[in-house]
Coordinates of C-alpha atoms in Angstrom, one line a residue:
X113 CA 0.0 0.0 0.0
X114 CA 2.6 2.3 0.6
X115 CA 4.4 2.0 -2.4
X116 CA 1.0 2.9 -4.5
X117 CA 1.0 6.0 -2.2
X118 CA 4.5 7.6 -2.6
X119 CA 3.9 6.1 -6.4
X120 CA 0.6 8.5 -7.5
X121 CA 2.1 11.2 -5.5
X122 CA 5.1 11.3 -7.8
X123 CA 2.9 11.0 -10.8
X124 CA 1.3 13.6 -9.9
X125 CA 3.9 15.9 -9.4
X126 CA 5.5 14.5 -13.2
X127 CA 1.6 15.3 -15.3
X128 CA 1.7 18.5 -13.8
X129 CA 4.9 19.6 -14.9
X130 CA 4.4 18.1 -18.3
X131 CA 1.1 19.0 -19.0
X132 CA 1.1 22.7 -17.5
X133 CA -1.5 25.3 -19.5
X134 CA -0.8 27.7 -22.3
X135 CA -0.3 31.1 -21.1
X136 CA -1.3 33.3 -23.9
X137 CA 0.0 36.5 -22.7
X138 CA 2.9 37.5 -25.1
X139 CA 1.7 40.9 -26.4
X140 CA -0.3 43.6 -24.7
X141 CA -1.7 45.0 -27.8
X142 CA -2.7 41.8 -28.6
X143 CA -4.3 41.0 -25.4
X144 CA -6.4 43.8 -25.8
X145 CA -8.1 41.7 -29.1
X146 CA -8.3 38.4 -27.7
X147 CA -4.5 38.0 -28.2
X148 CA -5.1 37.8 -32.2
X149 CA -2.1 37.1 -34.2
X150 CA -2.5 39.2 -37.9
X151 CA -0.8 42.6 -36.1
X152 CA 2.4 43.4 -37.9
X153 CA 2.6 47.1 -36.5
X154 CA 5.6 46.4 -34.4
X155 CA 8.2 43.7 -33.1
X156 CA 5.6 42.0 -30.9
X157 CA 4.2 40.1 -33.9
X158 CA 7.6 38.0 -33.6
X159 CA 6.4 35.1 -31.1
X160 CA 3.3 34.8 -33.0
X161 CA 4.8 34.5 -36.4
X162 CA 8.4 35.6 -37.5
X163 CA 7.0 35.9 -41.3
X164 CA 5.5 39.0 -40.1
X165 CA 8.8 40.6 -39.2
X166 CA 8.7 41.7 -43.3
X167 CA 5.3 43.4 -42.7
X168 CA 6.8 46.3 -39.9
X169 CA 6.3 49.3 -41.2
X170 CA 9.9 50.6 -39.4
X171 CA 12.9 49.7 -39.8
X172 CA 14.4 48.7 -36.1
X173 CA 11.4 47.9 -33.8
X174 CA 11.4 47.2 -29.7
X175 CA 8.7 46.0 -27.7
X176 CA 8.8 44.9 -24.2
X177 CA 5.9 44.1 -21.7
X178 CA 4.5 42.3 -18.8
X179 CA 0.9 41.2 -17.4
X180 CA -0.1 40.4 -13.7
X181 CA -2.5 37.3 -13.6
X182 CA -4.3 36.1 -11.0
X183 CA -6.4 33.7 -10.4
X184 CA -8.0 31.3 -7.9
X185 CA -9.5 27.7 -7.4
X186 CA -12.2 25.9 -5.5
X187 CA -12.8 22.7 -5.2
X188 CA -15.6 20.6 -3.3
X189 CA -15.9 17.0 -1.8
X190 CA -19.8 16.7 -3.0
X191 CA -20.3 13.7 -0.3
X192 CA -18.5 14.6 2.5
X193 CA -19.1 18.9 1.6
X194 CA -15.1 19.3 2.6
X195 CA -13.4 22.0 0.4
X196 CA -10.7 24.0 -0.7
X197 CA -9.6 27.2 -2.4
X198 CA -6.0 27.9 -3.5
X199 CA -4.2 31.4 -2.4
X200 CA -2.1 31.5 -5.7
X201 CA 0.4 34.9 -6.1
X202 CA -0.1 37.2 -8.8
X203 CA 1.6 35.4 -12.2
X204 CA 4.1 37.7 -14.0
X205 CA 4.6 36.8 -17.3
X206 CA 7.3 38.9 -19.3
X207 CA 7.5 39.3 -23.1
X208 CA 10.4 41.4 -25.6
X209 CA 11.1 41.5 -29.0
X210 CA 13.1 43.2 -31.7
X211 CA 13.3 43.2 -35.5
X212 CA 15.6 44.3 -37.7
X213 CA 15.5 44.9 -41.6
X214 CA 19.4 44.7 -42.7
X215 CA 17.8 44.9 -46.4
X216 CA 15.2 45.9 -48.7
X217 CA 13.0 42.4 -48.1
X218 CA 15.4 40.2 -45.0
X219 CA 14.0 40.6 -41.7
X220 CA 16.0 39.4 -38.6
X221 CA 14.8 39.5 -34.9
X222 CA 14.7 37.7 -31.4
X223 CA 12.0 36.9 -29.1
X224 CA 11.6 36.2 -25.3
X225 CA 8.7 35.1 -23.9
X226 CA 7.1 32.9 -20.9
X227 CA 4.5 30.7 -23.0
X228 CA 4.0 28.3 -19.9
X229 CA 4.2 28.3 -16.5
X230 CA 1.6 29.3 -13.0
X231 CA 2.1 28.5 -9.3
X232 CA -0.7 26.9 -7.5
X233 CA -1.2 26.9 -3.8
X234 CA -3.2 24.7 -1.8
X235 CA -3.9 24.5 2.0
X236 CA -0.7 22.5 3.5
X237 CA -3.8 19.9 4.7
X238 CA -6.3 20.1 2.3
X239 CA -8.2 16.9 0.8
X240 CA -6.0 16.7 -2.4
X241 CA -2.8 17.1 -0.5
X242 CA -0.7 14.0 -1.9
X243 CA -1.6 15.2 -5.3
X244 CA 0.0 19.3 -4.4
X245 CA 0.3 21.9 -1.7
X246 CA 2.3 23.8 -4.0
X247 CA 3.5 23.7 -8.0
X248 CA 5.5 26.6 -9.3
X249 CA 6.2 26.2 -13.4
X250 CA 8.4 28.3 -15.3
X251 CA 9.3 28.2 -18.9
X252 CA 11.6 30.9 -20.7
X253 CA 11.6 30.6 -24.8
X254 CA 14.6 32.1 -26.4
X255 CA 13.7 32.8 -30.2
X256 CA 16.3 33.9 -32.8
X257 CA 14.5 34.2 -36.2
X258 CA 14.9 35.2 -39.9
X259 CA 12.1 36.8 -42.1
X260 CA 12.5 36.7 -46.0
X261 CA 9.8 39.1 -47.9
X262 CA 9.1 36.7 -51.0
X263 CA 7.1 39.5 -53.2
X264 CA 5.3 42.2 -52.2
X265 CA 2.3 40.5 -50.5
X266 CA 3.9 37.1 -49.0
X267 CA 6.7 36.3 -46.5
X268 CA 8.1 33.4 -45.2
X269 CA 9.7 33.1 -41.5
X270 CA 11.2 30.7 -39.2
X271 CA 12.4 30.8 -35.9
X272 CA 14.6 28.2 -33.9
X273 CA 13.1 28.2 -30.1
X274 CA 16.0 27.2 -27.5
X275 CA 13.3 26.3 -23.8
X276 CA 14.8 26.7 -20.1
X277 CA 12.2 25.4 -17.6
X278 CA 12.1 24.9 -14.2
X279 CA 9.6 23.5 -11.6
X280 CA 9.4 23.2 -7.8
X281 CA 6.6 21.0 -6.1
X282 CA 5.4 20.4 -2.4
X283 CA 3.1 17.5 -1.7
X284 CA 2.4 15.9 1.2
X285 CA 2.9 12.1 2.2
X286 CA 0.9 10.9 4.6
X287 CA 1.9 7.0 5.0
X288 CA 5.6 8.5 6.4
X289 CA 3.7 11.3 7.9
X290 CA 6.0 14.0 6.1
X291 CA 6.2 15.2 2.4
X292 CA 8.1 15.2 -1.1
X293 CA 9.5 17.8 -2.5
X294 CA 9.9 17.4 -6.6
X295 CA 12.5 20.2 -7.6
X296 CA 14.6 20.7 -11.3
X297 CA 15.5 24.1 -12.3
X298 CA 17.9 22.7 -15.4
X299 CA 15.4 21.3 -17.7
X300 CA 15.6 22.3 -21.5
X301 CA 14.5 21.3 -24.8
X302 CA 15.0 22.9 -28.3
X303 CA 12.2 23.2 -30.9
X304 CA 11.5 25.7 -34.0
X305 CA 8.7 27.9 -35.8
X306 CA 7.7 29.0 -39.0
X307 CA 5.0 30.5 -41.0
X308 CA 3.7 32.8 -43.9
X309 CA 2.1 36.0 -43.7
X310 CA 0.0 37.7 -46.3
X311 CA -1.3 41.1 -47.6
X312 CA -2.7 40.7 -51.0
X313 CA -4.7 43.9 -50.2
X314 CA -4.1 46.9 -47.7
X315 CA -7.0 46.5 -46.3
X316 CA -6.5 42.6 -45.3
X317 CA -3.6 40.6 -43.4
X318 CA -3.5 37.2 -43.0
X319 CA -1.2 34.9 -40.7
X320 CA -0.5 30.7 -40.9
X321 CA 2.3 29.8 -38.2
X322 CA 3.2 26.2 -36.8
X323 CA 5.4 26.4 -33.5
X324 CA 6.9 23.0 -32.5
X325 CA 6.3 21.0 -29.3
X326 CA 9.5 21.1 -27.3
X327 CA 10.7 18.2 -24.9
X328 CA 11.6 19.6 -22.1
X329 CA 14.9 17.3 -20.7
X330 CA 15.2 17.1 -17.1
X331 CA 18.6 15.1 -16.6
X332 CA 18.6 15.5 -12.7
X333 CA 16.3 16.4 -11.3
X334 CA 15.7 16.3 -7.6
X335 CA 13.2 14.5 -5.1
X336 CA 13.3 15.3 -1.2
X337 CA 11.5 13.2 1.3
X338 CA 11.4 15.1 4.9
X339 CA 9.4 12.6 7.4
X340 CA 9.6 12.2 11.3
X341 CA 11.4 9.2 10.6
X342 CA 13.8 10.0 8.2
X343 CA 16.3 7.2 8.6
X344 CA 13.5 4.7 8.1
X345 CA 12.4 6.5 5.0
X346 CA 15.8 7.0 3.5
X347 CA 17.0 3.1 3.9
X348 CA 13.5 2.0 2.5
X349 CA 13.8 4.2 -0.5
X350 CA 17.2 3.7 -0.9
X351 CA 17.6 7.8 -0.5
X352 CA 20.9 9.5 0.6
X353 CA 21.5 10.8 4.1
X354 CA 19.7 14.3 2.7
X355 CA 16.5 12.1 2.2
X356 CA 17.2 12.8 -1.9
X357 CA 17.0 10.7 -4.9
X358 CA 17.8 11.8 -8.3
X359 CA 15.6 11.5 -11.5
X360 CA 15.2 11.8 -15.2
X361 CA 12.3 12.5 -17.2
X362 CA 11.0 14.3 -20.4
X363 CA 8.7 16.8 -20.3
X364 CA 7.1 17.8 -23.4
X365 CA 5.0 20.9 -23.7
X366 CA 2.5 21.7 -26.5
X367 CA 3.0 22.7 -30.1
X368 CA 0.4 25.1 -31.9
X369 CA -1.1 25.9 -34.9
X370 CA -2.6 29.3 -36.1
X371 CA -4.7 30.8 -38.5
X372 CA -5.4 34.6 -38.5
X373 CA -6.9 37.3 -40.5
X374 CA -7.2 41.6 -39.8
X375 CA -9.6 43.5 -42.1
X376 CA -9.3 46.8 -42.6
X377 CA -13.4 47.6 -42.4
X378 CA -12.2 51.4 -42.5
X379 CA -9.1 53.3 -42.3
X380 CA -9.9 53.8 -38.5
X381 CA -11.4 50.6 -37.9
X382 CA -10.3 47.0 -38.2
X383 CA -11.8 43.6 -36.9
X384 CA -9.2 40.3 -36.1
X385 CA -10.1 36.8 -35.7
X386 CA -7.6 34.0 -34.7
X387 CA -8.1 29.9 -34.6
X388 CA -5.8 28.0 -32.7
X389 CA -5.2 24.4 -32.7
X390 CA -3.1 22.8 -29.8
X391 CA -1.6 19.3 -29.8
X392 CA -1.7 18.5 -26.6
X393 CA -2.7 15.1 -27.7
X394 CA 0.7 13.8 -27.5
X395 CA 0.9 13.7 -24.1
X396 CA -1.1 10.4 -23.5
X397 CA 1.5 9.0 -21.0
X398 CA 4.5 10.6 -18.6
X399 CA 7.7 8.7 -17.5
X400 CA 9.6 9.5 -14.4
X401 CA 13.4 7.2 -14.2
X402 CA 14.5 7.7 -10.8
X403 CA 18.4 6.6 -10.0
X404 CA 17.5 4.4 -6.7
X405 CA 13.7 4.4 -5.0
X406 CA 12.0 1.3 -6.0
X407 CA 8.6 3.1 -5.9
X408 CA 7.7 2.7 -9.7
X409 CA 5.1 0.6 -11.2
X410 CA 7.2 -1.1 -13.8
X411 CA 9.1 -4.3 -14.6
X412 CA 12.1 -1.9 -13.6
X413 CA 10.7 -1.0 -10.3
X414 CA 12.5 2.5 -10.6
X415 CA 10.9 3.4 -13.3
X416 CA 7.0 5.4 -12.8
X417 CA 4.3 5.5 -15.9
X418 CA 1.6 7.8 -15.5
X419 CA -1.3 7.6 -18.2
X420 CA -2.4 11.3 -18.8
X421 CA -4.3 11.0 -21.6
X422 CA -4.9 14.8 -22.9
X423 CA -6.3 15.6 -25.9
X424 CA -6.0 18.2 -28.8
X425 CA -8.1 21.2 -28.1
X426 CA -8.9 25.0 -29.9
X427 CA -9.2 28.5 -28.9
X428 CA -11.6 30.6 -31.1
X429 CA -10.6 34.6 -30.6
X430 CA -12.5 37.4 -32.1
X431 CA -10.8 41.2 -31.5
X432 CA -11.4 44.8 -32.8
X433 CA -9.5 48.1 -32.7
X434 CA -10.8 51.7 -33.5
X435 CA -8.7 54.6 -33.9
X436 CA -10.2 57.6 -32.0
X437 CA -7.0 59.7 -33.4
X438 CA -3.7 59.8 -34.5
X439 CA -2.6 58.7 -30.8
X440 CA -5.3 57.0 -29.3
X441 CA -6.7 53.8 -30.3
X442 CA -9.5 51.4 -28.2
X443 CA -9.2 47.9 -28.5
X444 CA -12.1 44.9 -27.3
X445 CA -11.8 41.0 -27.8
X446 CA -13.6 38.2 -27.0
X447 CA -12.4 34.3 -26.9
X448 CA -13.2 30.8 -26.4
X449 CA -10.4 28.0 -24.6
X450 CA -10.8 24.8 -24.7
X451 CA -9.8 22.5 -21.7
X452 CA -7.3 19.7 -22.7
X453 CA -8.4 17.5 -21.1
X454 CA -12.0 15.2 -19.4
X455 CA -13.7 15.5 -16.3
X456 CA -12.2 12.0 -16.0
X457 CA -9.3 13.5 -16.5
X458 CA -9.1 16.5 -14.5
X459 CA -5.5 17.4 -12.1
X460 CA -5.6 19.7 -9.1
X461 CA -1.9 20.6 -9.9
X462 CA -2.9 22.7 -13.2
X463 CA -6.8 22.6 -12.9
X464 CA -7.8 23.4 -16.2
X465 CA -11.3 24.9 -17.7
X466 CA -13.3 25.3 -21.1
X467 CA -12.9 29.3 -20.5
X468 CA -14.7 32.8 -21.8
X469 CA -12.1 35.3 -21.6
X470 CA -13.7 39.1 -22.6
X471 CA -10.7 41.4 -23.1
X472 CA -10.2 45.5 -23.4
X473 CA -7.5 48.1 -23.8
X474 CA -5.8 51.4 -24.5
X475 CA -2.9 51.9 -27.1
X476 CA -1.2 55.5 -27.7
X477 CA 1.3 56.8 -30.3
X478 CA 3.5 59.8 -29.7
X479 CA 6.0 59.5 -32.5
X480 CA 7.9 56.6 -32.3
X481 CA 7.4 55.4 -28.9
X482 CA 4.3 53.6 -28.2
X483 CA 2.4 52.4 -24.6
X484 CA -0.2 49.8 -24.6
X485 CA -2.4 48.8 -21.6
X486 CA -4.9 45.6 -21.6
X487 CA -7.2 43.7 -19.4
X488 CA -9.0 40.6 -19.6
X489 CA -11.7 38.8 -17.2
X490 CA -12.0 34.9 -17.4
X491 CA -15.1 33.0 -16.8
X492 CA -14.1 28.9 -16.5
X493 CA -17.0 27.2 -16.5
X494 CA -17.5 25.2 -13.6
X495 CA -16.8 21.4 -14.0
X496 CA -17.4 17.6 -12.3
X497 CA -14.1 15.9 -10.9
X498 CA -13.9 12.3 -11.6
X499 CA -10.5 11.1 -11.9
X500 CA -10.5 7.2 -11.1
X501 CA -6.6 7.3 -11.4
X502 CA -5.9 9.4 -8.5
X503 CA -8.7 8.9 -6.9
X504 CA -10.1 12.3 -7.0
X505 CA -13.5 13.3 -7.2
X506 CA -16.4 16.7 -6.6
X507 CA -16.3 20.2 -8.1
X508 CA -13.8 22.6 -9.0
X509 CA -14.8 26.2 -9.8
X510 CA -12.3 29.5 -11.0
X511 CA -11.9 32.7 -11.6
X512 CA -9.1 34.7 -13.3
X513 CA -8.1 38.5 -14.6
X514 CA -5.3 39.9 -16.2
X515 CA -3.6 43.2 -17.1
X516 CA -0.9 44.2 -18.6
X517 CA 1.5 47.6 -19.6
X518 CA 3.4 47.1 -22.7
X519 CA 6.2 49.8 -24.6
X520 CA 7.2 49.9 -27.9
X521 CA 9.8 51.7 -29.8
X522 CA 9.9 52.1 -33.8
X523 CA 12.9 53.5 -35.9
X524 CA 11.4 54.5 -39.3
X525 CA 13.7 55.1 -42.5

């Protein structure tokens, strides 16, 4: 019995880190319109496609931004009416960019960006507690990319993403009467992007990217048991006199496909729409290779397989900007998220909704500096826990916002 316990705690910990959610906060203007994609005004349209690096209307662009989220989960024991609500920190996601036109139609640029990551905190003795107390993800994409202007209305990009990730769980377990502690801050992967972008007419933009999955490689990763009886605990384990065993593991995080359009309706009005299409169907199992503790649930006893069985899911955005001036322009979006994953499915450690997200924002121009602010108010819909793996079952309710502040400087010939 107690090696199934220690064993779905450390799966647990290993779907989390895997799985994660999408953060799509990479461009305050874009926020503003349901984080649309067909924007080639500035630098910022770099992580969403570098083909539209050709489209920039400047010469040398830099944008630069960052978004406060916040958000906050319930969940219910419907039989036994116990629950639980998480007292998460504000998120801060971070995003820059710059493009550069060295000639007539070659675009160069780099991105950085934080595309996944959240930290969820439970009560330390809450009803899910060998599943999380606490899960802090991180990811950092580095982007270097190359935009070549193919005629006047089409350009083809590509971008070669280098990942850094790191993540840092608490969990509790009870059979030792202590916890584990599931801790890598080395893991990377590599993966690449490309797309085309078109304007057959001023008055319309249209943008197809692909950006790859990456597999994030954690080589050594660390797991800590602390228990009252830590001698015990480290000889049964097979731990070192730290209580700490070592572990490898990849963790792959999604790739994405886009489709979006801008029309032009006026010259001071325009209307966006984005589709987005996220394989997050690969991710149908997780491995975790630990060095020493026997605790997995293979032929090779330190070896742990955890089915996870995601699937591939959309997001349907819809975003409009009016220009009240020269310097002042209003910007409203609306979107749709899909939830990767079943009721059956469903994991405290990155609790995941079918979400309305209703977004707003300011932009203003004073010659070649730009600021941007944005906000946007999620509405996950409410959903039934049944998760036979893990033994986890009731209702889980949420509730999000965001804002954002983001600069922009453009050099024009």
């Amino acid at each position: 019995m107690k090696k199934i316990l220690i064993s779905t705690a450390l799966l647990a910990g290993v779907l989390s880190y895997a799985g994660g959610f999408r953060v799509s906060l990479q461009g305050v203007k874009q926020l503003a319109m349901a984080h649309t994609s067909a924007h080639a005004e500035d630098a910022s349209v770099a992580f969403f496609n570098p083909a539209g690096m050709s489209f920039i209307p400047s010469k040398l662009s830099i944008v630069a931004g960052g978004f406060g989220a916040s958000n906050k989960v319930t969940f219910q024991n419907l039989n036994t009416l116990s629950s639980a609500e998480t007292d998460n920190p504000l998120g801060t996601p971070i995003y820059a960019a710059i493009a550069y036109k060295p000639a007539k139609n070659i675009s160069v640029g780099f991105s950085f960006s934080t595309p996944f990551g959240s930290t969820v905190q439970y009560p330390n003795d809450w009803e899910g507690k060998e599943l999380v107390q606490k899960m802090e993800l991180k990811s950092f994409y580095f982007q270097p990319m190359v935009s070549v202007k193919m005629t006047d209305w089409l350009s083809f990009g590509a971008s070669y993403i280098y990942a850094k990730g790191k993540v840092d769980w608490d969990k509790a377990v009870t059979q030792f009467g202590g916890t584990v502690n599931i801790n890598d801050n080395k893991a990377s992967g590599h993966g690449y992007g490309f797309g085309f972008y078109f304007r057959p007419d001023p008055s319309f933009d249209m943008s197809i990217a692909y950006r790859s999955p990456v597999d994030m490689k954690a080589k050594n990763g660390t797991a800590t048991f602390k228990a009252p009886s830590q001698n015990t605990v480290n000889a049964l384990l097979g731990l070192n006199s730290a209580g700490q065993d070592s572990f490898t593991a990849t963790l792959p995080l999604v790739e994405e496909y886009t489709i979006g359009m801008t029309y032009k309706a006026t010259s001071k009005w325009l209307i966006s729409a984005d589709f987005n299409y996220h394989g997050w169907g690969r991710y149908s199992k997780l491995t975790l290779d630990f060095a020493n503790a026997p605790i997995g649930n293979q032929a090779d006893p330190t070896v742990l397989v955890a089915p996870k069985n995601f699937k591939n899911s959309k997001t349907f955005r819809l975003g409009t900007q009016y220009a009240f001036s020269n310097m002042i322009y209003g910007r409203l979006g609306a979107y749709y998220d899909e939830s990767p994953y079943s009721d059956e499915n469903f994991i405290p450690e990155t609790p995941s909704f079918n979400t309305y997200v209703v977004t707003g924002g300011l932009g203003f121009k004073l010659k070649q500096f730009g600021v941007d602010v944005a906000g946007g108010y999620a509405m996950p819909q409410a959903r039934d826990v049944k998760n036979p793996n893990i033994g986890f079952y009731g209702q889980a309710k949420a509730k999000a916002f965001y804002f954002g502040l983001g600069l922009s400087y453009n050099v024009f010939n």
